[in-house]
Amino acid sequence: MLLGHRLKAVYSLDTLDTRLTVSSQTPIKAARAEHGTGSSRPAAQGVNAEPDQTVQTKARPSKWRTKEYYFYYLVITVMVPIMFWVPYHVSKESDPQYPKFAPLLSEGWIPGRKVVSVFDALQSYIPVQRFNELEKDNSDQQYASFRNNIPYIGVVVIAHPLLRRLFDTVYQSIYRSPPPSQASHEAQLDAHLSQRISYDTIFGAIFLVVLHGFSALKVLLLLYINFCIATKLPRNAVPAVTWTFSLIVLFGNEELEGYPWPWLGGFLGLQEWGHWLDSFGGLMPRWEVLFNVTVLRLISYNLDFYWSLEDKSPSDVVEKKNLTPSLLSERDRINTPASSQQFALPYYLSYTLYSPLYLAGPIVTFNDYISQSRSPSPSITLSRTINYGFRFLVSLLTMEIILHYIYPVAISKSDPDWSAYTPFQLSMLGYFNLHLIWLKLLLIWRLFRLWALLDGIDPPENMIRCMSNNYSALGFWRNWHRSFNRWIIRYLFIPLGGSGGRGTSTVRGIANMLLVFTFVALWHDITARLLAWSWLVVLFILPEVICSTLLFPARNYKDRPETYRVLCGIGAVGNILMMMAANLVGFAVGLDGLEGLVKGIVGGWFGVLFLGMACATLYVGAQVMFELREAEKRRGIDLKC
C-alpha cells in the first residue's frame, strides 16, 4: 500500500509540473503539504479557483469497466509484447542485415541474459551472451554525447547549488543588508534578486569559458549586439531588428560553422593566432550548435523589454490582486514586466547564461526568470524534486535497457535494404525510431530541468505525455517541447495574428502556422529535410482542423456522443499515421527513407492487410487515449492535448 502511494506520487501530474494541475491564472499556494503532492491537486489561493468543477461537469462517465474496454485490454495485452519482440528480433546477430549496422554499435555494460523468444519458445532459448559481447545502439550522436558526459554533468548539477550556498554566505558577509525587521519586504526581495543575479552571472561566465574556450568571446559579442538592439534603437524598430538579427545569426552560425578563429584572423593576416585560439575550444568547441537555444532567450529579452515600455509597473499587478510576489500566477509572472532597473546588462547576462538551462532549455521567459529569481516559486518543494529526480532515473534506465537490445537507429543509419523486412518489421522500426528520439529528448530536457529545480527555478516541463499517448496533431505540438511551443505562441504566433477565425482569417491562420513551422524547422537546422517536415506538419494539421470545425463539429453530435467518439477514433488513426510520417521525415529517415518504408509496407497484398490490422490496433489505442483524458477531466484537469 505504501509502495503504491509512493509510485502514485512519483507518476502524478503534480510531480511532473504543477502547471498541469493549477490553472495558469490561479496563484499557487505552497503545494498543499510536502506529503500530499502526489495524491491530490495543490491548493490554490486567489481568484479563478473554481474552473476544476467546470471541467469535471463536462467529463463523461467512466468506461474502464465496460465490455468494450475489456476487449481493448485484451488487444493491448497481446500486441504490446509483440511490438517489442519484432525490433528485438531484427536486431539480433542472426539477422541477415546485422553486418551492415554492426559497425555502428559499441560495447555495452549490461551482462548477457537469456531471452525466451515469443514465437520460438517451444524450440530453443537464446544463449547467454558474455558481458563484453553485449552491445548497445550508440549511433545517435546527440544522445551518445549526452550519455558519455552524464557523470560530469551530474557533478556540476550537485556542485552548482552547493557553490551557490557558499557564495551566498560570502556575499552576505560583504554586502550586509538591514535585518528583516528593519527592511521592507520589497527591499528584501530586491536584495535576494541581486544576490542570485551576481552568482548566476559569475558562474555562467565561467561555465561558458569551460564549455567553449576562446569561442566564449564570440558568444559574448553576439549577446552584447542583441542587448544594444533592445536598449539603443528606437522602440518601434526593436521587434523587426531583433527578428532579423536572430535569423542572420542562425544562418550565419550554420553556413560559417561558428566563425572559426583562423577565418576571422585571415582578415587581419593573423591566421596563425586564429589556429592557436581554436586549439582552446573548451569541452564543446562547436558552440554554434548550442546557440540556437540562446537565440530564443535573446528574442525573449528584447520583446519583453519592448513590451515593458508601455505596460504598467510590476507593483500594479501585485497591488491589484492583493498578493505577495511569490503567489503570482504563472500568467502574471510571464506577463508582468520586470522593472526598468532589472533590464540592465547584469540581469540580461545572468538570464542568457543561466547555466542549468543554457545547453538545452527548457525555455523560461525573461520576465518569469526575474520573477522567480526575486521571489522563489512555492511550486518547488523537496518531496516533489526528489520524486522528479527518481522519475528521471527510471527513464534513464529504460533508455539504457532499450538501447542494449533494440537497434532501430543503427539500422536506419546503415542504408538498409528495406525490402528485406516485412511490413510489420518496417513499421516497428519506424515506430521505435521515433520513440527513442522522444525518450532521448525527454532525458536531456529533464536532467537540465532537474538541475534548475535544485537551484530554485521552476521551468516548464517539456514532455508531458508519452509519444504513444497522442492522437491529435494540434495536441501533439502542445505537449512536445512544450516550453518551446509556449515561447512560439507568445513571441511569434500571437504577434502574427494567431489562428484567426472563419473565412479569410482562417486562411491567415493557416499562413501563420506555415510561417511558424518554417521558423521551427530553420531553428532546428537549416536543411531541406526539416523544411519538408515543417510543411508536412502544416499539411497534416489541415485535415484535423477542417474535420473538427467544418465537417464534423462537436456541436452537431451533442445528442450522439458515441457516434462522435467513433468518428474521432477513425480520425485519430489518420492523424497518428500522418504524425509518424512527418516526424520520420524530419528526425529519422528522411524523405527517401520514408518512401522505402511506405513501399515496403503497402507494396503487396500482405502489406495492405497488415495496414488494415495496424489501423484497427491504432483505433483501439485512440479509444484508450480518449478515456485517459476523460479520467483527467473527472479529476478536474484538462491539459488540452
XYZ file of C-alpha atoms in Angstrom:
641
model
C 0.000 0.000 0.000
C 2.822 2.375 0.919
C 4.708 1.458 -2.295
C 1.579 2.095 -4.353
C 1.110 5.501 -2.744
C 4.759 6.374 -3.404
C 4.527 5.332 -7.071
C 1.318 7.324 -7.426
C 3.131 10.372 -6.064
C 6.127 9.860 -8.386
C 3.971 9.499 -11.504
C 1.382 12.161 -10.711
C 0.936 15.166 -12.986
C 1.655 17.369 -9.980
C 5.142 15.880 -9.669
C 5.757 16.392 -13.376
C 4.765 20.080 -13.317
C 2.341 21.965 -11.086
C 1.332 23.986 -14.157
C -0.553 20.874 -15.273
C -2.767 20.785 -12.186
C -3.207 24.505 -11.486
C -4.666 26.984 -13.929
C -2.147 29.473 -15.354
C -4.408 32.198 -13.970
C -4.500 30.762 -10.447
C -1.827 31.821 -7.932
C -0.041 28.791 -6.498
C -0.004 28.239 -2.794
C 2.842 26.157 -1.456
C 1.505 22.967 -2.991
C -0.582 21.559 -0.177
C 1.828 19.763 2.069
C 5.088 18.087 1.278
C 3.387 14.713 1.837
C 0.276 15.295 -0.232
C 1.668 16.346 -3.587
C 1.048 13.048 -5.267
C -2.479 12.348 -4.109
C -4.351 15.481 -4.998
C -4.183 18.831 -6.636
C -2.181 21.522 -4.891
C -4.201 24.083 -3.076
C -4.633 27.410 -4.806
C -5.269 30.821 -3.462
C -6.846 33.786 -5.114
C -9.264 34.289 -7.975
C -10.408 31.700 -10.518
C -10.144 28.752 -8.123
C -13.315 27.064 -9.449
C -12.551 26.032 -13.074
C -11.813 22.489 -11.877
C -15.511 21.905 -11.207
C -16.392 23.267 -14.633
C -14.070 20.727 -16.221
C -15.492 17.921 -14.085
C -19.083 18.619 -15.189
C -18.035 18.187 -18.843
C -16.442 14.784 -18.252
C -18.231 11.624 -19.346
C -18.862 8.641 -17.033
C -16.044 6.121 -16.800
C -15.866 3.347 -19.409
C -12.956 1.459 -17.877
C -15.155 -1.457 -16.724
C -17.293 -1.847 -19.820
C -17.177 -4.856 -22.170
C -15.776 -2.631 -24.920
C -12.762 -1.698 -22.859
C -12.181 -5.238 -21.595
C -11.752 -6.151 -25.256
C -9.290 -3.261 -25.649
C -7.298 -4.561 -22.659
C -7.014 -7.946 -24.400
C -5.761 -6.341 -27.626
C -3.151 -4.288 -25.720
C -2.006 -7.294 -23.677
C -1.345 -9.270 -26.858
C 0.042 -6.521 -29.106
C 2.472 -4.640 -26.851
C 4.821 -7.609 -26.181
C 4.797 -8.475 -29.900
C 5.663 -4.866 -30.758
C 8.775 -5.123 -28.597
C 9.728 -8.559 -29.845
C 9.755 -7.628 -33.556
C 12.504 -4.926 -33.426
C 14.460 -7.056 -30.953
C 14.337 -9.981 -33.369
C 15.729 -7.969 -36.316
C 18.466 -6.581 -34.041
C 19.985 -9.999 -33.324
C 23.285 -11.168 -34.772
C 21.438 -13.896 -36.644
C 19.592 -11.331 -38.753
C 20.996 -11.143 -42.347
C 21.170 -7.339 -42.128
C 23.235 -7.384 -38.931
C 26.689 -6.988 -40.590
C 25.524 -3.717 -42.189
C 24.691 -1.955 -38.915
C 27.145 -3.775 -36.624
C 29.892 -1.129 -37.105
C 27.520 1.463 -35.602
C 27.285 -0.472 -32.335
C 29.613 -0.144 -29.377
C 30.279 -2.131 -26.224
C 27.572 -2.054 -23.590
C 27.501 -2.502 -19.821
C 24.545 -4.874 -19.208
C 25.608 -8.509 -18.558
C 24.292 -11.114 -21.014
C 20.934 -12.671 -20.249
C 18.621 -15.382 -21.518
C 15.629 -14.181 -23.518
C 12.785 -16.500 -24.468
C 11.615 -15.759 -27.984
C 7.853 -15.348 -28.157
C 7.395 -17.421 -31.314
C 10.343 -19.804 -30.901
C 9.794 -20.529 -27.218
C 8.975 -24.194 -27.837
C 12.091 -24.729 -29.956
C 15.083 -23.117 -28.260
C 16.426 -20.496 -25.941
C 18.647 -17.589 -26.956
C 22.042 -18.331 -25.368
C 23.508 -16.130 -22.707
C 25.989 -13.607 -24.131
C 29.158 -12.675 -22.320
C 29.326 -9.221 -20.785
C 31.891 -7.959 -23.285
C 29.829 -9.202 -26.245
C 26.651 -7.356 -25.389
C 26.300 -4.211 -27.460
C 24.163 -1.123 -27.399
C 22.924 1.167 -30.140
C 25.147 4.238 -29.727
C 24.716 5.508 -33.297
C 22.692 8.553 -32.248
C 25.496 11.076 -31.754
C 23.390 13.591 -29.812
C 22.398 11.024 -27.198
C 25.853 9.433 -27.293
C 27.419 12.774 -26.351
C 24.862 13.284 -23.586
C 25.266 9.728 -22.305
C 29.057 9.842 -22.229
C 29.031 13.106 -20.277
C 26.350 12.214 -17.711
C 28.899 11.648 -14.881
C 30.452 15.084 -15.453
C 27.063 16.779 -15.786
C 25.994 15.051 -12.566
C 28.974 16.514 -10.696
C 28.127 20.012 -11.948
C 24.434 19.571 -11.097
C 25.380 18.782 -7.488
C 28.207 21.311 -7.187
C 26.319 24.291 -8.638
C 23.688 24.649 -5.844
C 26.331 23.926 -3.167
C 28.615 26.632 -4.551
C 25.653 28.995 -4.551
C 25.246 28.476 -0.811
C 28.914 29.214 -0.265
C 28.647 32.294 -2.496
C 25.559 33.493 -0.599
C 27.449 33.270 2.700
C 30.376 35.278 1.357
C 28.096 37.764 -0.416
C 26.054 38.451 2.718
C 29.193 38.973 4.778
C 30.430 41.597 2.288
C 27.139 43.313 1.456
C 25.414 43.403 4.799
C 21.720 44.148 4.344
C 19.449 45.518 7.094
C 17.774 42.952 9.345
C 14.375 41.796 8.084
C 12.675 43.774 10.837
C 14.214 46.999 9.517
C 13.869 46.356 5.759
C 10.670 46.404 3.740
C 9.538 43.209 2.068
C 10.279 44.708 -1.352
C 13.803 45.619 -0.272
C 14.413 42.054 0.921
C 13.238 40.674 -2.414
C 15.455 43.093 -4.342
C 18.451 42.110 -2.203
C 17.728 38.426 -2.837
C 17.474 39.084 -6.582
C 20.755 40.993 -6.658
C 22.470 38.152 -4.806
C 21.152 35.481 -7.212
C 21.949 37.542 -10.298
C 25.546 38.051 -9.160
C 26.117 34.323 -8.748
C 24.329 33.392 -11.979
C 26.409 35.880 -13.972
C 29.760 34.795 -12.492
C 29.071 31.061 -12.691
C 27.525 31.434 -16.152
C 30.621 33.220 -17.481
C 32.953 30.544 -16.055
C 30.689 27.787 -17.381
C 30.721 29.430 -20.825
C 34.528 29.547 -20.948
C 34.834 25.918 -19.807
C 32.371 24.834 -22.492
C 33.639 26.884 -25.426
C 37.121 28.173 -24.572
C 38.049 31.289 -26.563
C 34.838 30.944 -28.576
C 33.085 32.301 -25.474
C 34.177 35.717 -26.789
C 32.052 35.162 -29.910
C 29.046 34.278 -27.764
C 29.510 37.353 -25.576
C 29.832 39.601 -28.639
C 26.544 38.308 -30.069
C 24.880 38.785 -26.676
C 26.099 42.375 -26.480
C 24.931 43.209 -30.019
C 21.480 41.884 -29.168
C 21.450 43.879 -25.910
C 22.244 47.056 -27.866
C 19.396 46.315 -30.300
C 16.932 46.255 -27.416
C 18.269 49.217 -25.443
C 19.815 51.581 -28.014
C 17.472 51.505 -31.016
C 14.167 53.408 -31.273
C 11.423 51.369 -29.642
C 9.396 50.780 -32.819
C 12.425 49.263 -34.569
C 13.200 46.693 -31.863
C 10.906 43.774 -32.947
C 11.847 43.846 -36.634
C 15.577 44.289 -35.999
C 15.513 41.600 -33.287
C 13.976 39.000 -35.593
C 16.238 39.987 -38.477
C 19.344 39.747 -36.309
C 18.233 36.377 -34.895
C 17.663 34.878 -38.343
C 21.018 36.235 -39.564
C 22.718 34.622 -36.553
C 21.007 31.263 -37.210
C 22.030 31.301 -40.880
C 25.499 32.687 -40.166
C 26.267 30.135 -37.478
C 25.220 27.334 -39.822
C 26.880 28.489 -43.028
C 30.127 29.789 -41.482
C 30.370 26.944 -38.940
C 30.732 29.177 -35.903
C 33.114 31.715 -37.476
C 36.428 29.826 -36.899
C 39.222 31.963 -35.494
C 41.529 31.250 -38.476
C 38.794 32.556 -40.801
C 38.325 35.689 -38.682
C 42.078 36.129 -38.312
C 42.511 35.906 -42.064
C 41.000 39.370 -42.467
C 43.833 40.792 -40.352
C 46.592 38.468 -41.504
C 46.568 36.647 -38.156
C 45.652 33.124 -39.213
C 48.331 31.541 -37.034
C 46.874 33.262 -33.990
C 43.486 32.017 -35.121
C 44.678 28.416 -35.165
C 46.133 28.873 -31.681
C 42.849 30.295 -30.361
C 40.884 27.466 -31.968
C 43.110 24.931 -30.193
C 41.469 26.066 -26.925
C 37.895 25.313 -27.868
C 36.715 24.052 -24.470
C 34.680 20.925 -23.846
C 32.271 21.753 -26.680
C 34.129 23.642 -29.425
C 31.064 23.731 -31.691
C 29.347 26.470 -29.692
C 27.084 27.380 -32.631
C 25.168 24.090 -32.345
C 24.035 25.030 -28.839
C 23.438 28.701 -29.576
C 20.010 28.079 -31.132
C 18.512 27.794 -27.636
C 20.236 31.037 -26.609
C 18.683 32.795 -29.623
C 15.259 32.139 -28.098
C 16.365 33.830 -24.883
C 17.709 36.813 -26.835
C 14.337 37.291 -28.522
C 12.523 36.852 -25.196
C 14.614 39.551 -23.514
C 14.227 42.027 -26.375
C 10.465 41.618 -26.770
C 9.801 41.583 -23.016
C 11.785 44.823 -22.790
C 9.893 46.250 -25.794
C 6.516 45.457 -24.204
C 7.643 46.730 -20.787
C 7.967 50.254 -22.149
C 4.204 50.547 -22.472
C 2.927 48.200 -19.741
C 2.037 49.045 -16.172
C 4.655 48.655 -13.491
C 5.087 45.257 -11.764
C 3.780 46.571 -8.462
C 0.409 47.450 -10.045
C -0.451 43.797 -10.690
C 0.607 42.711 -7.215
C -1.347 45.511 -5.525
C -4.445 44.956 -7.673
C -4.638 41.255 -6.738
C -3.501 41.849 -3.159
C -0.856 39.135 -3.441
C 2.741 38.754 -2.433
C 5.107 38.297 -5.432
C 5.614 34.608 -4.617
C 1.888 33.985 -5.057
C 1.604 35.446 -8.533
C 0.023 33.087 -11.046
C 2.173 31.769 -13.850
C 0.444 34.048 -16.348
C 1.161 37.071 -14.165
C 4.827 36.049 -13.791
C 5.184 35.878 -17.563
C 3.139 38.951 -18.460
C 4.198 41.273 -15.647
C 7.245 43.187 -16.889
C 10.378 43.416 -14.820
C 11.256 46.892 -13.541
C 13.406 49.126 -15.748
C 16.445 48.537 -13.496
C 16.070 44.780 -13.962
C 16.594 45.065 -17.728
C 20.185 46.207 -17.113
C 23.157 44.323 -18.557
C 23.974 42.140 -15.483
C 20.399 40.813 -15.349
C 20.450 40.191 -19.101
C 23.712 38.240 -18.897
C 22.568 36.182 -15.923
C 19.420 35.220 -17.861
C 21.091 34.370 -21.176
C 23.965 32.490 -19.488
C 21.927 30.780 -16.754
C 23.867 27.514 -16.518
C 21.155 24.900 -15.798
C 19.169 25.927 -18.886
C 21.981 27.177 -21.141
C 22.659 23.990 -23.107
C 19.171 22.736 -23.985
C 16.474 24.556 -22.027
C 13.611 24.253 -21.131
C 12.857 27.831 -22.168
C 11.936 30.351 -19.475
C 10.925 33.875 -20.483
C 12.951 36.805 -19.161
C 10.040 38.111 -17.067
C 9.466 34.700 -15.498
C 13.179 34.223 -14.761
C 13.426 37.591 -12.991
C 10.196 36.966 -11.075
C 11.342 33.539 -9.818
C 14.855 34.805 -9.049
C 13.389 37.639 -6.991
C 10.750 35.572 -5.235
C 11.102 31.763 -5.453
C 8.064 29.868 -6.698
C 6.234 27.891 -3.984
C 5.792 25.090 -6.521
C 9.336 23.900 -5.692
C 9.282 21.528 -2.721
C 11.769 18.921 -1.550
C 9.439 15.947 -1.985
C 8.393 16.972 -5.477
C 12.000 17.476 -6.570
C 13.027 14.070 -5.155
C 10.115 12.376 -6.934
C 11.010 14.162 -10.164
C 14.637 13.045 -9.851
C 13.580 9.428 -9.259
C 11.346 9.617 -12.319
C 14.310 10.826 -14.385
C 16.462 7.903 -13.201
C 13.760 5.382 -14.161
C 13.530 6.960 -17.634
C 17.329 6.805 -17.991
C 17.376 3.120 -17.035
C 14.557 2.432 -19.520
C 16.531 4.098 -22.313
C 19.649 2.089 -21.473
C 17.795 -1.225 -21.491
C 16.114 -0.472 -24.835
C 19.381 0.615 -26.434
C 21.072 -2.621 -25.378
C 18.501 -4.833 -27.077
C 16.809 -2.878 -29.881
C 18.816 -1.105 -32.621
C 16.389 0.820 -34.887
C 18.580 3.936 -35.041
C 21.613 1.957 -36.204
C 19.526 0.031 -38.736
C 18.048 3.203 -40.261
C 21.514 4.790 -40.496
C 23.140 1.810 -42.221
C 21.483 2.360 -45.621
C 19.397 -0.799 -45.175
C 17.656 -2.848 -47.818
C 14.093 -2.087 -46.740
C 12.736 -4.849 -48.996
C 14.409 -7.394 -46.712
C 11.967 -6.559 -43.913
C 8.302 -7.497 -43.557
C 5.662 -4.734 -43.311
C 5.336 -5.358 -39.562
C 9.097 -5.147 -39.057
C 9.298 -1.922 -41.069
C 6.506 -0.284 -39.104
C 8.039 -1.254 -35.773
C 11.483 0.007 -36.809
C 9.943 3.356 -37.676
C 7.844 3.388 -34.503
C 10.767 2.631 -32.164
C 12.962 5.084 -34.047
C 10.515 7.817 -33.095
C 10.190 6.504 -29.549
C 13.940 6.635 -28.998
C 14.033 10.210 -30.302
C 11.275 11.109 -27.843
C 12.994 9.355 -24.948
C 16.375 10.893 -25.800
C 14.967 14.425 -25.747
C 12.953 13.701 -22.618
C 16.113 12.661 -20.749
C 18.136 15.672 -21.874
C 15.425 18.169 -21.005
C 14.504 16.539 -17.692
C 18.086 16.431 -16.463
C 18.560 20.154 -17.041
C 15.121 20.943 -15.609
C 16.032 18.890 -12.522
C 19.201 20.975 -12.205
C 17.135 24.170 -12.366
C 14.672 22.848 -9.755
C 17.558 22.071 -7.396
C 18.716 25.650 -7.943
C 15.318 27.206 -7.173
C 13.997 27.927 -10.694
C 10.924 26.071 -11.987
C 10.908 25.927 -15.825
C 8.013 24.337 -17.755
C 8.142 20.589 -18.314
C 8.904 19.896 -21.985
C 7.337 16.432 -22.343
C 4.045 15.960 -20.548
C 2.772 12.872 -22.377
C 4.353 9.741 -23.772
C 4.800 9.908 -27.538
C 2.369 6.981 -27.912
C -0.299 8.864 -25.959
C -1.079 11.354 -28.745
C -3.851 11.224 -31.324
C -4.239 14.914 -32.225
C -1.700 16.761 -34.369
C -2.545 20.035 -32.618
C -2.405 18.413 -29.190
C 0.887 16.739 -30.015
C 2.590 20.089 -30.639
C 1.195 21.471 -27.387
C 3.000 18.844 -25.327
C 6.128 18.048 -27.396
C 8.886 20.543 -26.453
C 6.181 22.352 -24.534
C 8.299 25.288 -23.365
C 9.291 25.990 -26.986
C 5.638 25.746 -28.033
C 4.653 28.296 -25.385
C 7.549 30.525 -26.461
C 6.391 30.307 -30.099
C 2.825 31.273 -29.151
C 3.926 34.283 -27.056
C 6.618 35.729 -29.288
C 5.630 34.674 -32.818
C 2.171 33.164 -33.328
C 0.112 35.747 -31.416
C 2.062 38.768 -32.765
C 1.419 37.392 -36.285
C -2.320 37.346 -35.587
C -2.889 33.874 -34.175
C -5.182 31.280 -35.736
C -7.750 33.789 -36.944
C -11.387 32.802 -37.190
C -13.575 31.816 -40.093
C -13.415 32.892 -43.709
C -10.403 34.842 -44.875
C -8.971 34.972 -41.352
C -8.825 31.153 -41.385
C -6.566 31.373 -44.417
C -4.438 33.858 -42.491
C -4.271 31.437 -39.565
C -3.031 28.652 -41.862
C -0.448 31.026 -43.348
C 0.676 31.911 -39.817
C 1.074 28.219 -38.980
C 3.157 27.775 -42.123
C 5.420 30.663 -41.072
C 5.684 29.317 -37.530
C 6.669 25.790 -38.547
C 9.084 27.139 -41.153
C 10.818 29.066 -38.366
C 10.763 25.956 -36.162
C 12.460 23.962 -38.932
C 15.095 26.646 -39.552
C 15.681 26.936 -35.815
C 16.351 23.199 -35.535
C 18.638 23.009 -38.553
C 18.785 24.639 -41.982
C 18.172 21.561 -44.132
C 15.740 20.641 -46.894
C 14.650 17.623 -44.849
C 13.457 19.742 -41.928
C 11.772 22.247 -44.239
C 9.895 19.324 -45.774
C 8.996 18.215 -42.244
C 7.646 21.657 -41.297
C 5.426 21.890 -44.369
C 4.223 18.316 -43.941
C 3.219 19.137 -40.371
C 1.066 22.053 -41.549
C -0.385 19.913 -44.355
C -1.251 17.127 -41.906
C -2.811 19.544 -39.402
C -5.304 20.772 -42.022
C -7.485 17.606 -42.088
C -7.944 17.782 -38.305
C -8.839 21.486 -38.443
C -11.248 21.013 -41.365
C -12.953 17.962 -39.853
C -13.278 19.417 -36.341
C -14.569 22.838 -37.440
C -16.434 22.266 -40.742
C -17.265 18.619 -41.475
C -17.816 17.080 -38.030
C -18.098 19.854 -35.396
C -18.770 18.563 -31.881
C -21.888 20.719 -31.537
C -23.649 18.614 -34.200
C -23.216 15.471 -32.116
C -24.368 16.613 -28.684
C -27.174 14.044 -28.764
C -24.978 11.312 -30.293
C -21.788 11.272 -28.199
C -20.985 7.623 -29.003
C -21.208 8.252 -32.742
C -18.905 11.231 -32.340
C -16.441 9.152 -30.301
C -16.266 6.544 -33.086
C -15.748 9.258 -35.730
C -12.999 10.806 -33.607
C -11.360 7.398 -33.272
C -11.280 6.967 -37.053
C -9.857 10.473 -37.474
C -7.281 9.778 -34.773
C -5.936 6.801 -36.735
C -5.296 9.048 -39.743
C -3.700 11.677 -37.506
C -1.330 9.168 -35.900
C -0.192 7.810 -39.273
C 0.424 11.309 -40.630
C 2.293 12.444 -37.494
C 4.542 9.391 -37.664
C 5.256 10.052 -41.338
C 6.121 13.724 -40.797
C 8.436 13.033 -37.860
C 10.168 10.149 -39.612
C 10.954 12.551 -42.456
C 12.218 15.306 -40.181
C 14.111 13.454 -37.486
C 14.804 9.894 -38.554
C 14.944 8.501 -42.089
C 14.230 11.492 -44.370
C 12.016 11.536 -47.483
C 13.900 8.737 -49.243
C 13.809 6.552 -46.166
C 10.084 7.182 -45.710
C 9.474 6.266 -49.348
C 11.299 2.976 -48.802
C 9.299 2.293 -45.646
C 5.947 3.024 -47.317
C 6.749 0.885 -50.379
C 7.817 -1.948 -48.110
C 4.648 -1.748 -46.021
C 1.993 -1.398 -48.766
C 3.908 -2.896 -51.694
C 1.809 -6.082 -51.777
C -1.498 -7.547 -50.678
C 0.020 -8.740 -47.399
C 1.193 -5.200 -46.673
C -2.290 -3.814 -47.307
C -3.766 -6.462 -44.993
C -1.198 -5.564 -42.343
C -2.006 -1.848 -42.707
C -5.678 -2.606 -42.093
C -4.847 -4.551 -38.929
C -2.480 -1.787 -37.802
C -5.241 0.792 -38.251
C -7.598 -1.335 -36.170
C -4.961 -1.532 -33.416
C -4.409 2.226 -33.568
C -8.172 2.713 -33.233
C -8.081 0.697 -30.008
C -5.205 2.858 -28.769
C -7.075 6.040 -29.655
C -10.129 4.971 -27.648
C -7.909 4.286 -24.623
C -6.322 7.754 -25.061
C -9.797 9.324 -25.124
C -10.696 7.633 -21.849
C -7.408 8.636 -20.203
C -8.252 12.280 -20.922
C -11.808 11.819 -19.640
C -10.350 10.354 -16.428
C -8.233 13.515 -16.067
C -11.314 15.668 -16.571
C -13.133 13.722 -13.882
C -10.325 14.892 -11.571
C -10.756 18.467 -12.767
C -7.716 18.515 -15.093
C -7.846 19.473 -18.771
C -4.415 19.553 -20.440
C -5.890 20.346 -23.877
C -3.560 17.851 -25.542
